[in-house]
Coordinates of N, CA, C and O in Angstrom, one line a residue:
X1 N -10.2 71.8 -53.2 CA -11.1 70.7 -53.0 C -12.5 71.1 -53.6 O -13.0 72.1 -53.3
X2 N -13.0 70.1 -54.3 CA -14.3 70.3 -54.9 C -15.4 70.2 -53.8 O -15.2 69.6 -52.7
X3 N -16.5 70.8 -54.1 CA -17.7 70.7 -53.1 C -18.1 69.3 -52.8 O -18.3 69.0 -51.7
X4 N -18.1 68.4 -53.8 CA -18.5 67.0 -53.6 C -17.5 66.3 -52.7 O -17.9 65.5 -51.8
X5 N -16.2 66.6 -52.8 CA -15.2 65.9 -52.0 C -15.3 66.4 -50.5 O -15.2 65.6 -49.6
X6 N -15.6 67.7 -50.4 CA -15.8 68.3 -49.0 C -17.0 67.7 -48.4 O -17.0 67.4 -47.2
X7 N -18.1 67.5 -49.2 CA -19.3 66.9 -48.7 C -19.0 65.5 -48.2 O -19.5 65.1 -47.1
X8 N -18.3 64.7 -49.0 CA -18.0 63.3 -48.6 C -17.1 63.3 -47.2 O -17.4 62.5 -46.4
X9 N -16.2 64.2 -47.1 CA -15.3 64.3 -45.9 C -16.2 64.7 -44.7 O -16.1 64.1 -43.6
X10 N -17.1 65.6 -44.9 CA -18.0 66.1 -43.8 C -18.9 65.0 -43.4 O -19.1 64.7 -42.2
X11 N -19.5 64.2 -44.4 CA -20.4 63.1 -44.0 C -19.6 62.0 -43.3 O -20.1 61.5 -42.3
X12 N -18.4 61.7 -43.8 CA -17.6 60.7 -43.1 C -17.3 61.1 -41.7 O -17.3 60.3 -40.8
X13 N -17.0 62.3 -41.5 CA -16.6 62.8 -40.2 C -17.8 62.8 -39.2 O -17.7 62.5 -38.0
X14 N -19.0 63.1 -39.7 CA -20.2 63.1 -38.9 C -20.6 61.6 -38.5 O -21.2 61.4 -37.5
X15 N -20.2 60.7 -39.3 CA -20.6 59.3 -39.0 C -19.6 58.6 -38.1 O -19.9 57.6 -37.5
X16 N -18.4 59.2 -37.9 CA -17.5 58.6 -37.0 C -17.9 58.9 -35.6 O -18.5 59.9 -35.3
X17 N -17.6 58.0 -34.7 CA -17.9 58.2 -33.3 C -16.9 59.1 -32.7 O -15.7 58.8 -32.8
X18 N -17.4 60.1 -32.1 CA -16.4 61.0 -31.5 C -16.4 60.7 -30.0 O -17.4 60.7 -29.3
X19 N -15.2 60.3 -29.6 CA -15.0 59.8 -28.2 C -13.7 60.5 -27.7 O -12.6 60.3 -28.2
X20 N -13.9 61.3 -26.7 CA -12.8 62.1 -26.2 C -12.9 62.0 -24.7 O -13.9 62.0 -24.1
X21 N -11.7 61.9 -24.0 CA -11.6 61.8 -22.6 C -11.3 63.2 -22.1 O -10.4 63.9 -22.6
X22 N -12.1 63.7 -21.2 CA -11.9 65.0 -20.6 C -10.8 64.7 -19.5 O -11.0 64.3 -18.4
X23 N -9.5 65.0 -19.9 CA -8.4 64.7 -19.1 C -8.4 65.5 -17.7 O -8.0 64.9 -16.7
X24 N -8.8 66.7 -17.8 CA -8.9 67.5 -16.6 C -9.9 66.9 -15.6 O -9.6 66.8 -14.4
X25 N -11.0 66.5 -16.1 CA -12.0 65.9 -15.2 C -11.5 64.5 -14.6 O -11.7 64.2 -13.5
X26 N -10.9 63.7 -15.5 CA -10.4 62.5 -15.1 C -9.3 62.6 -14.1 O -9.2 62.0 -13.0
X27 N -8.4 63.6 -14.3 CA -7.3 63.8 -13.3 C -7.9 64.3 -12.0 O -7.4 64.0 -11.0
X28 N -8.9 65.2 -12.1 CA -9.5 65.6 -10.9 C -10.1 64.5 -10.0 O -10.0 64.5 -8.8
X29 N -10.8 63.5 -10.7 CA -11.3 62.4 -10.0 C -10.2 61.5 -9.4 O -10.3 61.2 -8.2
X30 N -9.2 61.3 -10.2 CA -8.1 60.5 -9.7 C -7.4 61.2 -8.5 O -7.1 60.6 -7.5
X31 N -7.2 62.5 -8.6 CA -6.5 63.2 -7.6 C -7.3 63.2 -6.3 O -6.8 63.0 -5.2
X32 N -8.6 63.4 -6.5 CA -9.5 63.4 -5.3 C -9.5 62.0 -4.6 O -9.4 61.9 -3.4
X33 N -9.6 60.9 -5.4 CA -9.6 59.6 -4.8 C -8.2 59.3 -4.2 O -8.2 58.6 -3.1
X34 N -7.2 59.7 -4.8 CA -5.8 59.5 -4.3 C -5.6 60.3 -2.9 O -5.1 59.7 -2.0
X35 N -6.1 61.5 -2.9 CA -5.9 62.3 -1.7 C -6.8 61.7 -0.5 O -6.4 61.6 0.6
X36 N -8.0 61.2 -0.9 CA -8.8 60.5 0.1 C -8.2 59.3 0.7 O -8.2 59.1 1.9
X37 N -7.6 58.4 -0.2 CA -7.0 57.2 0.2 C -5.8 57.5 1.1 O -5.6 56.9 2.2
X38 N -5.0 58.5 0.7 CA -3.8 58.9 1.5 C -4.2 59.5 2.9 O -3.6 59.2 3.9
X39 N -5.3 60.3 2.9 CA -5.7 60.9 4.1 C -6.2 59.8 5.1 O -5.9 59.9 6.3
X40 N -7.0 58.9 4.6 CA -7.5 57.8 5.4 C -6.4 57.0 6.0 O -6.4 56.6 7.2
X41 N -5.4 56.6 5.2 CA -4.3 55.9 5.7 C -3.5 56.6 6.7 O -3.1 56.1 7.8
X42 N -3.2 57.9 6.5 CA -2.5 58.7 7.4 C -3.2 58.8 8.8 O -2.7 58.7 9.8
X43 N -4.5 59.1 8.7 CA -5.3 59.3 9.9 C -5.4 58.0 10.7 O -5.3 58.0 11.9
X44 N -5.6 56.9 10.0 CA -5.7 55.6 10.6 C -4.4 55.3 11.4 O -4.4 54.8 12.5
X45 N -3.3 55.5 10.7 CA -2.0 55.2 11.3 C -1.7 56.0 12.5 O -1.4 55.5 13.6
X46 N -2.0 57.3 12.4 CA -1.7 58.2 13.5 C -2.6 57.9 14.7 O -2.1 57.9 15.8
X47 N -3.9 57.6 14.4 CA -4.8 57.3 15.5 C -4.4 56.0 16.2 O -4.4 55.9 17.4
X48 N -4.0 55.0 15.4 CA -3.5 53.7 16.0 C -2.3 53.9 16.8 O -2.2 53.3 17.9
X49 N -1.3 54.7 16.3 CA -0.1 54.9 17.1 C -0.4 55.6 18.4 O 0.0 55.1 19.5
X50 N -1.1 56.7 18.3 CA -1.4 57.5 19.5 C -2.3 56.7 20.5 O -1.9 56.6 21.7
X51 N -3.3 56.1 20.1 CA -4.2 55.3 21.0 C -3.5 54.1 21.6 O -3.6 53.9 22.8
X52 N -2.7 53.4 20.8 CA -2.0 52.3 21.4 C -0.9 52.7 22.4 O -0.7 52.1 23.4
X53 N -0.2 53.8 22.1 CA 0.8 54.3 23.0 C 0.2 54.8 24.3 O 0.7 54.5 25.4
X54 N -0.9 55.5 24.2 CA -1.6 56.0 25.3 C -2.1 54.9 26.2 O -2.0 54.9 27.4
X55 N -2.7 53.9 25.6 CA -3.3 52.7 26.3 C -2.1 52.0 27.0 O -2.3 51.6 28.2
X56 N -1.0 51.8 26.3 CA 0.1 51.1 26.9 C 0.6 51.8 28.1 O 0.8 51.2 29.2
X57 N 0.7 53.1 28.0 CA 1.2 54.0 29.1 C 0.2 53.9 30.3 O 0.6 53.8 31.5
X58 N -1.1 54.1 29.9 CA -2.2 54.1 31.0 C -2.2 52.8 31.8 O -2.3 52.8 33.0
X59 N -2.1 51.7 31.0 CA -2.2 50.4 31.7 C -0.9 50.2 32.6 O -1.0 49.7 33.7
X60 N 0.2 50.6 32.1 CA 1.5 50.5 32.9 C 1.4 51.3 34.1 O 1.7 50.8 35.2
X61 N 1.0 52.6 34.0 CA 0.9 53.4 35.2 C -0.2 52.9 36.2 O 0.1 52.8 37.4
X62 N -1.3 52.4 35.7 CA -2.3 51.9 36.5 C -1.8 50.6 37.3 O -2.1 50.5 38.5
X63 N -1.1 49.8 36.6 CA -0.6 48.6 37.2 C 0.5 48.9 38.2 O 0.6 48.2 39.2
X64 N 1.3 49.9 37.9 CA 2.4 50.2 38.9 C 1.7 50.9 40.1 O 2.3 50.8 41.3
X65 N 0.7 51.6 40.0 CA 0.0 52.3 41.1 C -0.6 51.3 42.1 O -0.6 51.6 43.3
X66 N -1.2 50.2 41.5 CA -1.7 49.2 42.4 C -0.6 48.3 43.0 O 0.4 48.1 42.3
X67 N -0.8 47.9 44.2 CA 0.2 47.1 44.8 C 0.2 45.6 44.4 O 1.1 44.9 44.7
X68 N -0.9 45.2 43.8 CA -1.1 43.8 43.5 C -0.3 43.4 42.2 O 0.0 44.3 41.4
X69 N 0.1 42.2 42.1 CA 0.8 41.7 40.9 C -0.1 41.6 39.7 O -1.0 40.7 39.8
X70 N 0.1 42.4 38.7 CA -0.8 42.3 37.5 C 0.1 42.0 36.3 O 0.3 42.8 35.4
X71 N 0.6 40.8 36.3 CA 1.5 40.4 35.2 C 0.8 40.5 33.8 O 1.3 40.9 32.8
X72 N -0.5 40.0 33.8 CA -1.3 40.1 32.6 C -1.4 41.5 32.1 O -1.4 41.8 30.9
X73 N -1.6 42.4 33.0 CA -1.7 43.8 32.6 C -0.4 44.4 32.0 O -0.4 45.1 31.0
X74 N 0.7 43.9 32.5 CA 2.0 44.3 31.9 C 2.2 43.7 30.5 O 2.7 44.3 29.6
X75 N 1.7 42.5 30.3 CA 1.7 41.8 29.0 C 0.8 42.6 28.0 O 1.2 42.8 26.9
X76 N -0.3 43.0 28.5 CA -1.3 43.8 27.7 C -0.7 45.1 27.3 O -0.7 45.5 26.1
X77 N 0.0 45.8 28.2 CA 0.6 47.1 27.9 C 1.7 46.8 26.9 O 1.9 47.6 26.0
X78 N 2.5 45.8 27.0 CA 3.5 45.4 26.1 C 2.9 45.2 24.7 O 3.5 45.6 23.7
X79 N 1.8 44.5 24.7 CA 1.1 44.2 23.4 C 0.7 45.5 22.7 O 0.9 45.7 21.5
X80 N 0.1 46.4 23.4 CA -0.3 47.7 22.9 C 0.9 48.5 22.4 O 0.9 49.1 21.3
X81 N 2.0 48.4 23.1 CA 3.2 49.1 22.7 C 3.8 48.5 21.4 O 4.2 49.2 20.5
X82 N 3.8 47.2 21.3 CA 4.3 46.5 20.1 C 3.4 46.8 18.9 O 3.9 47.0 17.8
X83 N 2.1 46.9 19.2 CA 1.2 47.3 18.1 C 1.5 48.7 17.6 O 1.5 48.9 16.3
X84 N 1.7 49.6 18.5 CA 2.0 51.0 18.1 C 3.3 51.0 17.3 O 3.4 51.7 16.2
X85 N 4.3 50.3 17.7 CA 5.6 50.2 17.0 C 5.4 49.6 15.6 O 6.0 50.1 14.6
X86 N 4.6 48.5 15.5 CA 4.4 47.9 14.2 C 3.7 48.9 13.3 O 4.1 48.9 12.1
X87 N 2.7 49.6 13.7 CA 2.0 50.6 12.8 C 3.0 51.7 12.4 O 3.0 52.1 11.3
X88 N 3.9 52.1 13.3 CA 4.8 53.1 13.0 C 5.8 52.7 11.9 O 6.1 53.4 11.0
X89 N 6.3 51.4 12.1 CA 7.2 50.9 11.1 C 6.5 50.7 9.7 O 7.1 51.0 8.7
X90 N 5.3 50.2 9.8 CA 4.5 50.1 8.5 C 4.3 51.4 7.9 O 4.4 51.5 6.6
X91 N 4.1 52.5 8.7 CA 3.9 53.8 8.1 C 5.1 54.3 7.4 O 5.1 54.8 6.3
X92 N 6.3 54.1 8.1 CA 7.5 54.6 7.5 C 7.8 53.8 6.1 O 8.2 54.4 5.1
X93 N 7.5 52.5 6.1 CA 7.7 51.7 4.9 C 6.8 52.2 3.8 O 7.2 52.3 2.6
X94 N 5.5 52.5 4.2 CA 4.6 52.9 3.2 C 5.0 54.2 2.6 O 4.9 54.4 1.3
X95 N 5.4 55.1 3.4 CA 5.8 56.5 2.9 C 7.0 56.3 2.0 O 7.1 57.0 1.0
X96 N 8.0 55.5 2.3 CA 9.1 55.3 1.5 C 8.8 54.7 0.1 O 9.3 55.0 -0.9
X97 N 7.8 53.8 0.1 CA 7.4 53.1 -1.1 C 6.6 54.1 -2.0 O 6.5 53.8 -3.2
X98 N 6.1 55.1 -1.5 CA 5.3 56.1 -2.3 C 6.2 56.8 -3.3 O 5.8 57.4 -4.3
X99 N 7.5 56.9 -3.0 CA 8.5 57.6 -3.8 C 8.8 56.9 -5.1 O 9.4 57.5 -6.0
X100 N 8.4 55.6 -5.3 CA 8.7 54.9 -6.5 C 7.7 55.3 -7.7 O 8.0 55.0 -8.8
X101 N 6.7 56.0 -7.3 CA 5.7 56.4 -8.4 C 6.1 57.7 -9.0 O 6.4 58.7 -8.2
X102 N 6.0 57.8 -10.3 CA 6.3 59.1 -11.0 C 5.0 59.9 -11.0 O 3.9 59.4 -10.7
X103 N 5.1 61.1 -11.5 CA 4.0 62.0 -11.5 C 3.3 62.0 -12.9 O 3.7 62.7 -13.8
X104 N 2.3 61.1 -13.0 CA 1.5 61.0 -14.2 C 0.1 60.6 -13.8 O -0.1 60.1 -12.7
X105 N -0.8 60.6 -14.7 CA -2.2 60.3 -14.4 C -2.2 58.8 -14.0 O -2.8 58.5 -12.9
X106 N -1.6 57.9 -14.7 CA -1.7 56.5 -14.4 C -0.9 56.2 -13.2 O -1.3 55.4 -12.3
X107 N 0.3 56.8 -13.0 CA 1.1 56.6 -11.8 C 0.4 57.1 -10.5 O 0.5 56.5 -9.5
X108 N -0.3 58.2 -10.6 CA -1.1 58.7 -9.5 C -2.2 57.7 -9.1 O -2.4 57.5 -7.9
X109 N -2.8 57.1 -10.1 CA -3.8 56.1 -9.8 C -3.2 54.9 -9.2 O -3.8 54.3 -8.3
X110 N -2.0 54.5 -9.7 CA -1.4 53.3 -9.1 C -1.0 53.6 -7.7 O -1.1 52.7 -6.8
X111 N -0.6 54.8 -7.4 CA -0.2 55.2 -6.0 C -1.5 55.1 -5.1 O -1.4 54.7 -4.0
X112 N -2.6 55.6 -5.6 CA -3.9 55.5 -4.9 C -4.3 54.1 -4.6 O -4.7 53.7 -3.5
X113 N -4.1 53.2 -5.6 CA -4.4 51.8 -5.5 C -3.5 51.2 -4.4 O -3.9 50.4 -3.5
X114 N -2.2 51.5 -4.5 CA -1.2 51.0 -3.5 C -1.6 51.4 -2.1 O -1.7 50.6 -1.1
X115 N -2.0 52.7 -1.9 CA -2.4 53.2 -0.6 C -3.7 52.6 -0.1 O -3.8 52.2 1.1
X116 N -4.6 52.4 -1.0 CA -5.9 51.8 -0.6 C -5.6 50.3 -0.2 O -6.2 49.8 0.7
X117 N -4.7 49.6 -0.9 CA -4.4 48.2 -0.6 C -3.7 48.2 0.8 O -4.0 47.2 1.6
X118 N -2.9 49.1 1.1 CA -2.2 49.2 2.4 C -3.3 49.4 3.5 O -3.2 48.7 4.5
X119 N -4.3 50.2 3.2 CA -5.3 50.5 4.2 C -6.1 49.2 4.4 O -6.5 48.9 5.6
X120 N -6.4 48.5 3.4 CA -7.1 47.2 3.5 C -6.3 46.2 4.4 O -6.9 45.6 5.3
X121 N -5.0 46.1 4.1 CA -4.2 45.3 4.9 C -4.1 45.7 6.4 O -4.2 44.9 7.3
X122 N -4.0 47.0 6.6 CA -3.9 47.5 8.0 C -5.2 47.3 8.7 O -5.2 46.8 9.9
X123 N -6.3 47.5 8.1 CA -7.6 47.3 8.8 C -7.8 45.8 9.1 O -8.4 45.4 10.1
X124 N -7.3 44.9 8.2 CA -7.4 43.5 8.4 C -6.6 43.1 9.6 O -7.0 42.3 10.5
X125 N -5.4 43.6 9.7 CA -4.5 43.2 10.8 C -5.0 43.8 12.1 O -5.0 43.1 13.1
X126 N -5.5 45.0 12.1 CA -6.1 45.5 13.3 C -7.4 44.8 13.7 O -7.7 44.7 14.9
X127 N -8.1 44.3 12.7 CA -9.3 43.5 13.0 C -8.9 42.2 13.7 O -9.5 41.8 14.7
X128 N -7.8 41.6 13.3 CA -7.4 40.4 13.9 C -6.7 40.7 15.3 O -6.7 39.8 16.1
X129 N -6.3 41.9 15.5 CA -5.7 42.3 16.7 C -6.7 42.3 17.9 O -6.3 42.2 19.0
X130 N -8.0 42.3 17.5 CA -9.0 42.2 18.5 C -8.9 40.9 19.4 O -9.1 41.0 20.6
X131 N -8.5 39.8 18.8 CA -8.4 38.5 19.5 C -7.4 38.5 20.6 O -7.8 38.2 21.7
X132 N -6.2 38.9 20.4 CA -5.3 38.9 21.5 C -5.6 39.9 22.6 O -5.5 39.7 23.8
X133 N -6.2 41.1 22.2 CA -6.6 42.1 23.1 C -7.7 41.6 24.0 O -7.8 41.7 25.2
X134 N -8.7 40.9 23.3 CA -9.8 40.4 24.1 C -9.4 39.3 25.0 O -9.8 39.3 26.2
X135 N -8.5 38.4 24.6 CA -8.0 37.4 25.5 C -7.3 38.0 26.7 O -7.5 37.5 27.8
X136 N -6.4 38.9 26.5 CA -5.7 39.6 27.6 C -6.6 40.3 28.5 O -6.5 40.2 29.8
X137 N -7.7 41.0 28.0 CA -8.6 41.6 28.8 C -9.4 40.6 29.7 O -9.6 40.9 30.9
X138 N -9.9 39.6 29.1 CA -10.6 38.6 29.8 C -9.8 37.9 30.9 O -10.2 37.7 32.0
X139 N -8.5 37.6 30.5 CA -7.6 37.0 31.5 C -7.3 38.0 32.7 O -7.3 37.6 33.8
X140 N -7.2 39.3 32.3 CA -7.0 40.3 33.4 C -8.2 40.4 34.3 O -8.0 40.5 35.5
X141 N -9.4 40.3 33.7 CA -10.6 40.4 34.6 C -10.7 39.2 35.5 O -11.0 39.3 36.7
X142 N -10.4 38.0 34.9 CA -10.5 36.8 35.7 C -9.4 36.7 36.8 O -9.6 36.3 37.9
X143 N -8.2 37.3 36.4 CA -7.1 37.3 37.4 C -7.4 38.2 38.5 O -7.0 38.0 39.7
X144 N -8.2 39.2 38.3 CA -8.5 40.2 39.3 C -9.6 39.7 40.3 O -9.8 40.3 41.3
X145 N -10.2 38.6 39.9 CA -11.2 38.0 40.8 C -12.6 38.6 40.6 O -13.5 38.4 41.4
X146 N -12.9 39.2 39.4 CA -14.2 39.8 39.1 C -15.1 38.6 38.6 O -14.6 37.6 38.1
X147 N -16.4 38.8 38.7 CA -17.3 37.8 38.3 C -17.1 37.4 36.9 O -16.8 38.1 36.0
X148 N -17.3 36.1 36.6 CA -17.2 35.5 35.3 C -18.2 36.1 34.3 O -18.0 36.1 33.1
X149 N -19.3 36.6 34.9 CA -20.4 37.3 34.0 C -19.8 38.5 33.4 O -20.1 38.8 32.2
X150 N -19.0 39.2 34.2 CA -18.4 40.5 33.6 C -17.4 40.1 32.5 O -17.3 40.8 31.5
X151 N -16.6 39.0 32.7 CA -15.7 38.5 31.7 C -16.4 38.1 30.5 O -16.0 38.4 29.3
X152 N -17.6 37.4 30.6 CA -18.4 37.0 29.5 C -18.9 38.3 28.8 O -18.9 38.3 27.5
X153 N -19.4 39.3 29.5 CA -19.9 40.5 28.9 C -18.8 41.2 28.1 O -19.0 41.7 27.0
X154 N -17.6 41.2 28.7 CA -16.4 41.8 28.0 C -16.1 41.0 26.7 O -15.9 41.6 25.6
X155 N -16.2 39.7 26.8 CA -16.0 38.9 25.5 C -17.0 39.2 24.5 O -16.7 39.3 23.3
X156 N -18.3 39.3 24.9 CA -19.4 39.7 24.0 C -19.1 41.1 23.3 O -19.4 41.2 22.1
X157 N -18.6 42.0 24.1 CA -18.3 43.3 23.6 C -17.2 43.2 22.4 O -17.4 43.8 21.4
X158 N -16.2 42.4 22.6 CA -15.2 42.2 21.6 C -15.7 41.5 20.4 O -15.3 41.7 19.3
X159 N -16.7 40.6 20.6 CA -17.3 39.9 19.4 C -18.1 40.9 18.6 O -18.0 40.9 17.4
X160 N -18.8 41.8 19.3 CA -19.5 42.8 18.6 C -18.6 43.8 17.9 O -18.8 44.2 16.7
X161 N -17.5 44.1 18.5 CA -16.5 45.0 17.9 C -15.9 44.4 16.7 O -15.7 45.0 15.7
X162 N -15.6 43.1 16.7 CA -15.1 42.4 15.6 C -16.1 42.4 14.4 O -15.7 42.6 13.3
X163 N -17.4 42.2 14.7 CA -18.4 42.2 13.7 C -18.5 43.6 13.0 O -18.5 43.6 11.8
X164 N -18.5 44.6 13.8 CA -18.6 46.0 13.2 C -17.3 46.4 12.5 O -17.4 47.2 11.5
X165 N -16.2 45.9 12.9 CA -14.9 46.2 12.2 C -14.9 45.6 10.8 O -14.2 46.0 9.9
X166 N -15.7 44.5 10.7 CA -15.9 43.9 9.3 C -16.5 44.9 8.3 O -16.2 44.9 7.2
X167 N -17.4 45.7 8.8 CA -18.1 46.7 7.9 C -17.0 47.7 7.5 O -17.0 48.1 6.3
X168 N -16.2 48.2 8.4 CA -15.1 49.1 8.1 C -14.2 48.5 7.1 O -13.8 49.1 6.1
X169 N -13.8 47.3 7.3 CA -12.9 46.6 6.4 C -13.4 46.4 5.0 O -12.8 46.7 4.0
X170 N -14.7 46.1 4.9 CA -15.4 45.9 3.6 C -15.5 47.3 2.9 O -15.4 47.4 1.7
X171 N -15.6 48.4 3.7 CA -15.7 49.7 3.1 C -14.3 50.0 2.4 O -14.3 50.5 1.2
X172 N -13.2 49.7 3.1 CA -11.9 49.9 2.5 C -11.7 49.0 1.3 O -11.1 49.4 0.3
X173 N -12.1 47.8 1.3 CA -12.0 46.8 0.2 C -12.8 47.4 -1.0 O -12.3 47.3 -2.1
X174 N -14.0 47.9 -0.8 CA -14.8 48.4 -1.9 C -14.1 49.7 -2.5 O -14.1 49.8 -3.7
X175 N -13.5 50.5 -1.7 CA -12.8 51.7 -2.2 C -11.6 51.3 -3.1 O -11.4 51.9 -4.1
X176 N -10.9 50.3 -2.6 CA -9.8 49.8 -3.4 C -10.3 49.2 -4.7 O -9.6 49.4 -5.7
X177 N -11.3 48.4 -4.6 CA -11.9 47.8 -5.9 C -12.3 48.9 -6.9 O -12.1 48.8 -8.1
X178 N -12.9 50.0 -6.4 CA -13.3 51.1 -7.3 C -12.0 51.7 -8.0 O -12.1 51.9 -9.2
X179 N -11.0 51.8 -7.2 CA -9.7 52.4 -7.8 C -9.1 51.4 -8.8 O -8.6 51.8 -9.9
X180 N -9.2 50.1 -8.5 CA -8.7 49.1 -9.4 C -9.5 49.0 -10.7 O -8.9 48.9 -11.8
X181 N -10.8 49.2 -10.7 CA -11.6 49.2 -11.9 C -11.3 50.4 -12.7 O -11.1 50.3 -13.9
X182 N -11.1 51.6 -12.1 CA -10.7 52.8 -12.8 C -9.3 52.6 -13.4 O -9.1 53.0 -14.6
X183 N -8.4 52.0 -12.7 CA -7.1 51.7 -13.3 C -7.2 50.8 -14.5 O -6.5 51.1 -15.5
X184 N -8.0 49.8 -14.4 CA -8.1 48.8 -15.6 C -8.7 49.6 -16.8 O -8.2 49.4 -17.9
X185 N -9.7 50.4 -16.5 CA -10.3 51.2 -17.7 C -9.3 52.1 -18.3 O -9.3 52.3 -19.5
X186 N -8.5 52.8 -17.4 CA -7.6 53.7 -17.9 C -6.4 53.0 -18.7 O -6.0 53.6 -19.7
X187 N -6.0 51.9 -18.3 CA -5.0 51.1 -19.0 C -5.5 50.6 -20.3 O -4.7 50.4 -21.2
X188 N -6.8 50.3 -20.4 CA -7.3 49.9 -21.7 C -7.3 50.9 -22.7 O -7.3 50.7 -23.9
X189 N -7.4 52.2 -22.3 CA -7.5 53.3 -23.3 C -6.2 53.5 -24.0 O -5.1 53.4 -23.5

């Protein structure tokens, strides 16, 4: 090759936009976000199962201990038990569905988006679960003959809990949105 031809190739190469993706860094980011989404989903499920089972057992034992008829308390214990079973079944289904993803950069990201979407759905359902729990608590308080002020304060507590659970729900939605944006960018490449 002549010097002039080499010079033209070199100039052309310098004028081209050099764009390269650092695959290790990208995989590290995706892996980190995927592990975080999986960890949050696992922890949320386990906490919901344990807390709901414990609460159902506690309410049942407390109701059996007292001699008075607490039908509403038994209904509440049943509701907590059903909630725990629902979360357990959802957990098993989620873990089974994780096996459909193959091991690649894009599939790992799809798995993270799936897990984040599941967490958004779970937080939404548990947020709505506040309403039946609040209703059963207030009915239990009124059935026990306690002051209606206490029932009102309990209702206010649940309203505040619902408000703050919205922050948590929005946090999960934003994390899912971040993963979806990353997925769109990766699919465009």
